[in-house]
Every structure is written in C-alpha cells, then in structure tokens.
Coordinates of C-alpha atoms in Angstrom, one line a residue:
M19 CA 52.7 -17.7 87.8
N20 CA 49.3 -18.4 87.0
R21 CA 48.6 -19.7 83.4
I22 CA 50.7 -22.5 82.3
L23 CA 50.8 -24.4 78.7
I24 CA 52.4 -28.0 78.8
V25 CA 53.3 -28.9 75.1
R26 CA 53.9 -32.9 75.0
L27 CA 51.8 -34.0 71.9
S28 CA 52.6 -37.5 72.0
A29 CA 53.6 -40.7 72.6
L30 CA 51.7 -42.4 75.7
G31 CA 54.9 -43.5 78.1
D32 CA 56.4 -40.0 76.8
I33 CA 53.3 -38.4 78.8
V34 CA 53.6 -40.9 81.7
H35 CA 57.3 -39.2 81.8
A36 CA 56.3 -36.0 81.6
M37 CA 53.5 -35.7 84.2
P38 CA 55.7 -35.1 86.9
V39 CA 56.4 -31.8 85.3
L40 CA 52.6 -31.1 86.1
S41 CA 52.9 -32.2 89.8
A42 CA 56.0 -29.9 90.1
L43 CA 54.1 -26.9 89.0
L44 CA 51.0 -27.6 91.2
R45 CA 53.1 -28.2 94.3
Q46 CA 54.6 -24.8 93.7
W47 CA 51.3 -22.9 92.5
P48 CA 48.5 -24.7 93.7
A49 CA 46.1 -22.4 92.1
A50 CA 47.7 -22.3 88.9
Q51 CA 45.7 -23.0 86.0
V52 CA 48.1 -25.8 84.0
D53 CA 46.6 -26.8 80.5
W54 CA 48.5 -29.6 78.2
L55 CA 48.4 -29.1 74.9
V56 CA 48.0 -32.9 73.2
E57 CA 47.5 -35.0 70.0
E58 CA 43.4 -36.8 70.6
A59 CA 45.3 -40.5 70.3
Y60 CA 47.3 -39.5 73.6
A61 CA 44.5 -37.3 75.1
P62 CA 43.2 -40.1 77.2
I63 CA 46.0 -40.8 79.6
L64 CA 45.6 -37.1 80.8
S65 CA 42.3 -38.0 82.1
L66 CA 44.3 -39.4 85.2
A67 CA 46.1 -36.3 85.7
A68 CA 44.9 -34.7 88.9
G69 CA 44.9 -31.0 89.1
L70 CA 45.1 -30.6 85.3
H71 CA 43.0 -27.7 84.4
R72 CA 42.1 -28.6 80.6
R73 CA 43.8 -30.9 77.8
V74 CA 43.7 -29.1 74.6
I75 CA 43.6 -31.6 71.6
V76 CA 44.6 -30.9 68.1
R77 CA 44.2 -33.5 65.3
G78 CA 40.8 -34.5 66.9
R79 CA 38.3 -36.4 64.8
T80 CA 35.5 -33.6 66.0
G81 CA 35.5 -30.3 67.3
R82 CA 34.0 -30.5 71.1
E83 CA 34.5 -29.1 74.5
T84 CA 33.7 -30.7 77.6
A85 CA 34.7 -29.6 81.3
D86 CA 38.2 -30.6 81.2
S87 CA 39.3 -30.3 77.6
I88 CA 38.5 -28.7 74.0
S89 CA 39.1 -30.3 70.7
F90 CA 39.9 -28.8 67.5
A91 CA 39.3 -30.8 64.0
G92 CA 40.6 -30.4 60.6
A93 CA 42.9 -27.6 59.0
L94 CA 40.3 -24.7 60.3
G95 CA 40.4 -26.4 63.7
L96 CA 44.2 -25.6 63.9
A97 CA 43.8 -22.3 63.3
R98 CA 40.9 -22.4 66.0
A99 CA 43.2 -23.9 68.3
A100 CA 46.0 -20.9 67.8
V101 CA 43.4 -18.5 68.6
H102 CA 41.8 -20.4 71.5
L103 CA 45.4 -20.7 73.1
R104 CA 46.9 -17.0 72.5
S105 CA 43.3 -16.3 74.2
Q106 CA 44.2 -18.1 77.4
R107 CA 47.1 -15.6 77.9
Y108 CA 49.6 -18.0 79.3
D109 CA 52.7 -16.7 81.6
A110 CA 54.7 -19.5 80.2
A111 CA 54.9 -22.2 77.9
L112 CA 56.9 -25.5 78.2
D113 CA 57.7 -27.3 75.1
L114 CA 58.7 -30.8 76.2
Q115 CA 59.0 -32.7 73.2
G116 CA 61.6 -30.8 71.1
L117 CA 60.4 -31.1 67.4
I118 CA 59.6 -28.2 65.3
K119 CA 55.9 -29.1 65.3
S120 CA 55.7 -28.8 69.2
A121 CA 57.8 -25.7 69.2
V122 CA 55.5 -23.7 66.6
W123 CA 52.4 -24.4 68.9
A124 CA 54.4 -23.6 71.9
R125 CA 55.0 -20.2 70.1
L126 CA 51.6 -20.1 68.7
S127 CA 50.0 -19.8 72.0
G128 CA 51.5 -16.5 72.4
A129 CA 52.8 -17.3 76.1
R130 CA 55.0 -14.5 77.3
R131 CA 57.9 -16.9 77.8
V132 CA 58.2 -19.8 75.8
I133 CA 60.8 -22.3 77.2
G134 CA 62.5 -25.5 76.0
F135 CA 65.7 -27.4 75.8
D136 CA 68.6 -26.1 74.2
R137 CA 69.5 -27.2 70.6
A138 CA 72.1 -29.7 71.7
H139 CA 69.3 -31.7 73.4
L140 CA 66.7 -31.4 70.9
R141 CA 65.7 -34.3 68.5
E142 CA 65.1 -31.1 65.9
P143 CA 67.9 -28.6 66.9
Y144 CA 65.8 -25.8 64.9
A145 CA 62.9 -26.0 67.3
A146 CA 65.4 -23.8 69.6
L147 CA 65.1 -20.9 67.2
L148 CA 61.1 -20.7 68.5
Y149 CA 62.0 -20.6 72.2
T150 CA 62.4 -17.2 73.9
E151 CA 64.5 -19.3 76.4
T152 CA 66.6 -22.5 76.6
V153 CA 67.4 -24.7 79.3
V154 CA 70.3 -27.0 79.8
P155 CA 69.1 -30.2 81.1
Q156 CA 70.7 -32.0 84.2
E157 CA 73.1 -34.6 83.4
A158 CA 70.7 -37.6 84.7
P159 CA 70.0 -41.1 83.2
H160 CA 66.5 -41.0 83.3
V161 CA 64.0 -39.2 80.8
I162 CA 61.8 -38.1 83.6
Q163 CA 64.8 -36.3 85.1
K164 CA 65.5 -34.3 82.1
N165 CA 61.8 -33.1 81.6
L166 CA 62.4 -31.7 85.0
S167 CA 65.0 -29.7 84.4
I168 CA 62.8 -27.6 82.4
L169 CA 61.6 -26.1 85.9
K170 CA 64.9 -24.6 86.4
A171 CA 63.5 -21.6 84.2
L172 CA 61.0 -21.0 86.7
Q173 CA 63.1 -21.2 89.6
V174 CA 60.8 -24.6 90.7
E175 CA 62.3 -27.1 93.0
S176 CA 61.8 -30.4 90.6
G177 CA 62.4 -32.8 93.3
V178 CA 64.3 -36.0 93.2
L179 CA 63.6 -39.4 91.8
S180 CA 63.9 -41.6 94.7
A181 CA 63.2 -45.4 95.0
G182 CA 59.6 -46.0 94.1
A183 CA 58.4 -42.3 94.8
L184 CA 56.7 -42.1 91.5
A185 CA 54.7 -45.4 91.6
K186 CA 54.0 -45.0 95.4
A187 CA 52.5 -41.5 94.8
V188 CA 54.4 -39.8 97.6
S189 CA 52.6 -36.7 99.5
R190 CA 53.2 -33.4 97.4
T191 CA 54.1 -31.9 100.7
D192 CA 57.4 -34.0 100.4
S193 CA 59.5 -31.6 98.1
T194 CA 62.2 -33.9 97.9
A195 CA 60.0 -36.8 96.0
I196 CA 58.8 -36.5 92.6
D197 CA 55.1 -37.8 92.2
L198 CA 52.5 -38.3 89.7
P199 CA 49.4 -36.3 89.9
L200 CA 47.2 -39.2 89.6
N201 CA 43.3 -39.2 89.8
P202 CA 41.3 -42.1 91.6
I203 CA 40.3 -44.2 88.8
A204 CA 38.0 -47.0 88.2
G205 CA 38.2 -49.2 84.7
A206 CA 34.8 -51.0 83.5
S207 CA 36.4 -53.3 82.0
A208 CA 38.5 -54.4 84.6
T209 CA 36.4 -56.7 86.2
D210 CA 35.7 -58.2 83.1
A211 CA 39.4 -58.9 82.3
M212 CA 39.7 -60.7 86.2
A213 CA 36.4 -62.9 84.9
A214 CA 38.7 -64.0 81.9
A215 CA 41.4 -64.5 84.0
G216 CA 39.2 -67.4 85.8
G217 CA 38.2 -64.8 88.5
V218 CA 41.4 -65.0 90.3
R219 CA 42.5 -62.6 92.4
R220 CA 46.2 -62.7 91.3
Y221 CA 47.0 -62.6 87.6
V222 CA 50.1 -61.5 85.5
V223 CA 49.5 -59.0 82.6
L224 CA 52.0 -59.6 79.7
N225 CA 51.9 -57.2 77.0
P226 CA 53.6 -57.9 73.6
G227 CA 53.3 -55.4 71.6
A228 CA 54.8 -52.1 70.6
A229 CA 54.7 -49.8 68.1
W230 CA 58.6 -50.3 66.7
P231 CA 58.8 -53.8 65.9
N232 CA 62.5 -54.3 66.9
K233 CA 60.4 -53.5 70.8
R234 CA 58.7 -56.9 70.5
W235 CA 60.0 -60.0 72.2
P236 CA 58.5 -63.1 70.1
A237 CA 55.0 -64.1 70.6
D238 CA 55.8 -68.0 71.4
R239 CA 58.1 -66.8 74.2
F240 CA 55.4 -64.8 75.8
G241 CA 53.2 -68.0 75.4
A242 CA 55.8 -70.0 77.1
L243 CA 56.5 -67.6 79.8
A244 CA 52.9 -67.5 80.4
V245 CA 53.1 -71.7 80.9
A246 CA 55.8 -71.1 83.1
L247 CA 54.2 -69.1 85.2
L248 CA 51.0 -70.7 86.1
E249 CA 53.2 -74.5 86.5
R250 CA 55.6 -72.7 89.1
Q251 CA 53.8 -69.8 90.3
G252 CA 50.1 -70.8 90.1
L253 CA 49.5 -67.4 88.0
R254 CA 47.8 -67.1 85.2
S255 CA 48.2 -64.5 82.7
L256 CA 46.0 -61.8 80.6
V257 CA 47.8 -60.4 77.3
T258 CA 46.8 -56.9 76.6
W259 CA 46.6 -55.6 73.1
G260 CA 46.0 -52.2 71.5
P261 CA 45.1 -51.1 68.1
S262 CA 46.1 -53.6 65.3
E263 CA 47.4 -56.1 67.8
R264 CA 44.5 -58.4 68.5
E265 CA 46.3 -61.0 66.3
L266 CA 49.5 -60.8 68.2
A267 CA 47.6 -61.6 71.7
A268 CA 45.8 -64.3 70.0
A269 CA 49.0 -65.5 68.8
V270 CA 50.4 -65.5 72.4
C271 CA 47.4 -67.1 74.2
R272 CA 47.7 -69.9 71.2
E273 CA 51.1 -70.6 72.6
S274 CA 50.3 -70.6 76.2
S275 CA 48.5 -73.8 76.1
G276 CA 45.8 -72.2 77.9
A277 CA 47.5 -70.4 80.7
A278 CA 46.8 -67.1 79.0
Q279 CA 43.7 -65.6 78.0
P280 CA 43.2 -61.9 75.9
A281 CA 42.4 -59.1 77.8
P282 CA 39.2 -57.2 76.8
P283 CA 39.5 -54.2 74.7
T284 CA 40.5 -51.7 77.3
S285 CA 40.2 -47.8 78.1
I286 CA 43.6 -46.3 79.3
A287 CA 41.6 -46.3 82.7
D288 CA 40.9 -50.0 82.3
L289 CA 44.4 -50.6 81.9
A290 CA 45.6 -48.5 84.6
V291 CA 43.4 -50.7 86.5
L292 CA 44.7 -54.0 85.1
M293 CA 48.7 -52.9 85.5
R294 CA 47.8 -51.3 89.2
D295 CA 46.1 -54.7 90.5
A296 CA 48.7 -57.0 88.7
A297 CA 51.1 -59.6 90.4
L298 CA 53.4 -58.8 87.6
V299 CA 53.8 -57.1 84.4
V300 CA 56.2 -58.2 81.6
S301 CA 56.6 -55.9 78.5
G302 CA 58.6 -54.2 76.4
D303 CA 59.7 -50.7 76.5
T304 CA 56.2 -49.0 75.4
G305 CA 53.4 -46.9 77.2
P306 CA 51.6 -49.8 78.9
L307 CA 54.9 -50.7 80.6
H308 CA 55.1 -47.0 81.9
I309 CA 51.6 -47.0 83.1
A310 CA 52.6 -49.9 85.1
A311 CA 54.9 -48.4 86.4
A312 CA 53.5 -45.3 87.1
M313 CA 50.4 -47.4 89.0
G314 CA 53.4 -49.2 90.9
A315 CA 53.2 -52.7 89.3
P316 CA 56.1 -55.0 89.5
I317 CA 57.6 -55.2 86.3
V318 CA 59.8 -57.1 84.3
G319 CA 60.9 -55.1 81.2
L320 CA 62.8 -56.3 77.9
Y321 CA 64.9 -53.8 76.0
G322 CA 66.3 -54.4 72.8
P323 CA 67.1 -51.0 70.8
T324 CA 66.2 -48.2 73.6
W325 CA 68.2 -47.6 77.2
P326 CA 66.5 -48.8 80.2
E327 CA 68.4 -46.5 82.1
R328 CA 66.7 -43.4 80.1
N329 CA 63.4 -45.3 79.5
G330 CA 63.0 -47.9 82.2
P331 CA 61.2 -48.6 85.4
W332 CA 62.2 -46.4 88.2
D333 CA 61.5 -48.9 90.8
P334 CA 64.8 -50.4 91.8
D335 CA 63.0 -53.5 92.9
D336 CA 61.8 -54.2 89.1
E337 CA 63.8 -56.6 86.9
V338 CA 65.3 -55.1 83.4
I339 CA 66.6 -57.1 81.0
S340 CA 68.3 -55.4 78.3
R341 CA 70.5 -56.1 75.1
A342 CA 71.1 -52.3 74.2
N343 CA 74.8 -52.7 74.8
A344 CA 74.8 -55.2 71.9
C345 CA 72.0 -53.2 69.6
V346 CA 73.6 -51.9 66.5
C347 CA 70.2 -49.7 65.8
H348 CA 69.6 -47.7 69.0
H349 CA 66.6 -45.6 68.5
K350 CA 65.9 -46.7 65.6
R351 CA 62.2 -48.4 64.2
Q352 CA 63.5 -51.2 62.4
C353 CA 66.5 -53.2 63.0
L354 CA 69.6 -53.4 61.1
R355 CA 70.2 -56.9 61.4
G356 CA 68.5 -60.0 60.2
A357 CA 66.6 -60.6 63.6
P358 CA 66.2 -58.1 66.5
C359 CA 68.5 -58.0 69.1
I360 CA 65.4 -58.4 71.5
D361 CA 65.1 -61.9 70.1
D362 CA 68.3 -62.4 71.8
I363 CA 66.6 -62.6 75.4
A364 CA 66.2 -66.1 76.0
I365 CA 63.2 -67.4 77.7
G366 CA 64.7 -69.0 80.5
E367 CA 66.0 -65.4 81.2
V368 CA 62.9 -64.0 81.7
I369 CA 61.3 -66.8 83.9
D370 CA 64.2 -66.2 86.3
A371 CA 63.7 -62.2 86.4
A372 CA 60.0 -63.0 86.5
E373 CA 60.3 -65.1 89.8
R374 CA 62.7 -62.9 91.1
R375 CA 60.6 -59.6 91.0
L376 CA 57.6 -61.8 92.3
A377 CA 59.5 -62.7 95.3
K378 CA 60.9 -59.4 95.9
A379 CA 56.8 -58.2 95.6
R380 CA 56.0 -60.7 98.4
R381 CA 58.8 -59.7 100.7
A382 CA 57.4 -55.9 100.5

C-alpha cells in the first residue's frame, strides 16, 4: 500500500480522534504516502501530525501550495482539488466522516478502493452508495476505536486503546498500543500566556467555550471554580477562547475576582503547548478538551448532551461529570429544555473533581 488518502474534513476534536488511524497506517507501512483531505478551518491541527505527507485543504481562502499542504479556494478550486486528488493515484481512500460530502470527495479522489463504514453506522446512510467497500465497526464505546475499525479492510492491526497510551505517545514498536503521531511542538504565545498567569509555572486552563450552546457550563461557575482553585490549591487559571468567544472568556475572568486571566490569542500549536504544560484542564466536550487529552494533560470533563464513553478523555485517571443520562437532547445543538442539562452540574461537584484529579496527578 503506497498511497492512502484519509478523508475527515472537520471538526477539531473529531480530527484528533481520527489521528490514530494515521499512526496505525504508518506503523504498518512506514514508507507510505498518507495525505489528509481537510477543510481550511481545521487544517492547523494536522500540522502537529508526524509522518503525514500532505494536507489537501478545501474551502480555503486562497489557493496555495507549501511543502506539507496544498489549498484550493472557490468553486473552481474545488474542481482543481478533484483533479489534484486523481493525479495522486491513491491505492485507498478512507472516509472517516460518513457524510455524503465526505463520501463524494473520497470517490472523486479516484482511489482504487474507497472505504467507509456500513450504512447503519453513518450519519448520512446514503454515503455508503459511494464506497467500493464498507466496514462494520467493532462494538466499542469510544469513537477512536470506531475510527480504527476501518483498518480491518486493509488488514492493518489497529491496536488497543489502553490506559494513557495516547496521552503518553507510546512507541510505535508496541503493536498493542494506540498512539497519536505528534510532531514536536513549540508555541510562541505560550510564554506570553504563562506571563499572564503571573509567571507561575503551574496553572489551570479553563475552556468555557463550545460551538454547541448546550455544551457550555455557565461562565459564573467557571469564575467561581477559578477562585476556589486559587484559594485551595494556589493555582491561577488561564481562560482559553476561540473565534467569537473573547467576551465569554472576559465574563469568566470578571467572575473570578482576579483568579483567572484570559489567554492571549493562540494558534493550534500554542494551545497544544498550554494544554501540555497545564496542571489541570477543565472543559466541556469540545476540540480543546480533546487536544488536552492528546497532550496528556490532567482533565476534568463536563458533559451534557454527549456521552463521555464515546467522546470523553481516555485516561482513566481523568474525571468526568456527566448529565447525559438525564439529557433529553442527545447530540442536538440546542437544548429542548428551558435550561441546558449541563447547567445541572454544581460548582461543588467540579471543585471536588478538580481536587481529586490534581491529587492523582501529584501521585503519578
């Protein structure tokens, strides 16, 4: 197997959860050319993927080519992207997204084999009509294991999701452990962020934002958490934020009585550094939480409409507080109740979980 295309266009956390597929492919075929088709908004996370040959970026603002990526912009750019993909003569295209648009791209690649999951396991079942082969994923709770199931079609050993294996970047020579193929990283803004935290070496990252409103724990409780962690643990907090979330971060800081400060604008690499070096990360189910898990940061995850068994951190030492069992809007962006179920998570629960996780990290 010489040339393989991975199709996972979005979103940030989903791409992190798909990266072990790249690692398994490279473990099986170290010399293979593995490319990744991705939308521009999420392409930066793949700059951290060691061994990836090229990012093929669609829906870009401008068409450009670098050593590790090629981007296509506009309607004409999409046609050019299809031509480029076909010129690569892929042996296989793996659609890990399961949407009609991702299946179309996999098919347009001209790959000899176009592989996806069977229609019963697709968000858009008609996508299966565009595959040359389908795979029934293994019955496993975590989405990482589902993604790895696609490798059965290529007779690739996917490995076992063992305690902390991803977070600790287990050697690829260990065929039983799943790892993330991470490049060495350096974030220019990370130093600024630590200075913002008063120059302290240990700090907590609070990530209050999420694309889904019902995945956001209230800002005033994040602020109260920052106060408690400073008073009880001597830890100051940095509040991370993304596009359109600056005011949310400011609201958390206003509620924190000076215990929290906003992080500076961060690139993906900066964010990964901040997460890697944090004493603790507290976040809802969103991309930064999954980056934190990939970097091995101690985590407290807050879950409302999604299942932590499927999308949660994979280190058994991490703490998860979930209201999924009581949720009436599973995997829906808008809550069907007057107040999102994540609001039912009390500040005391999170303080207790944070202190338990910090204690486990000290013993590690």
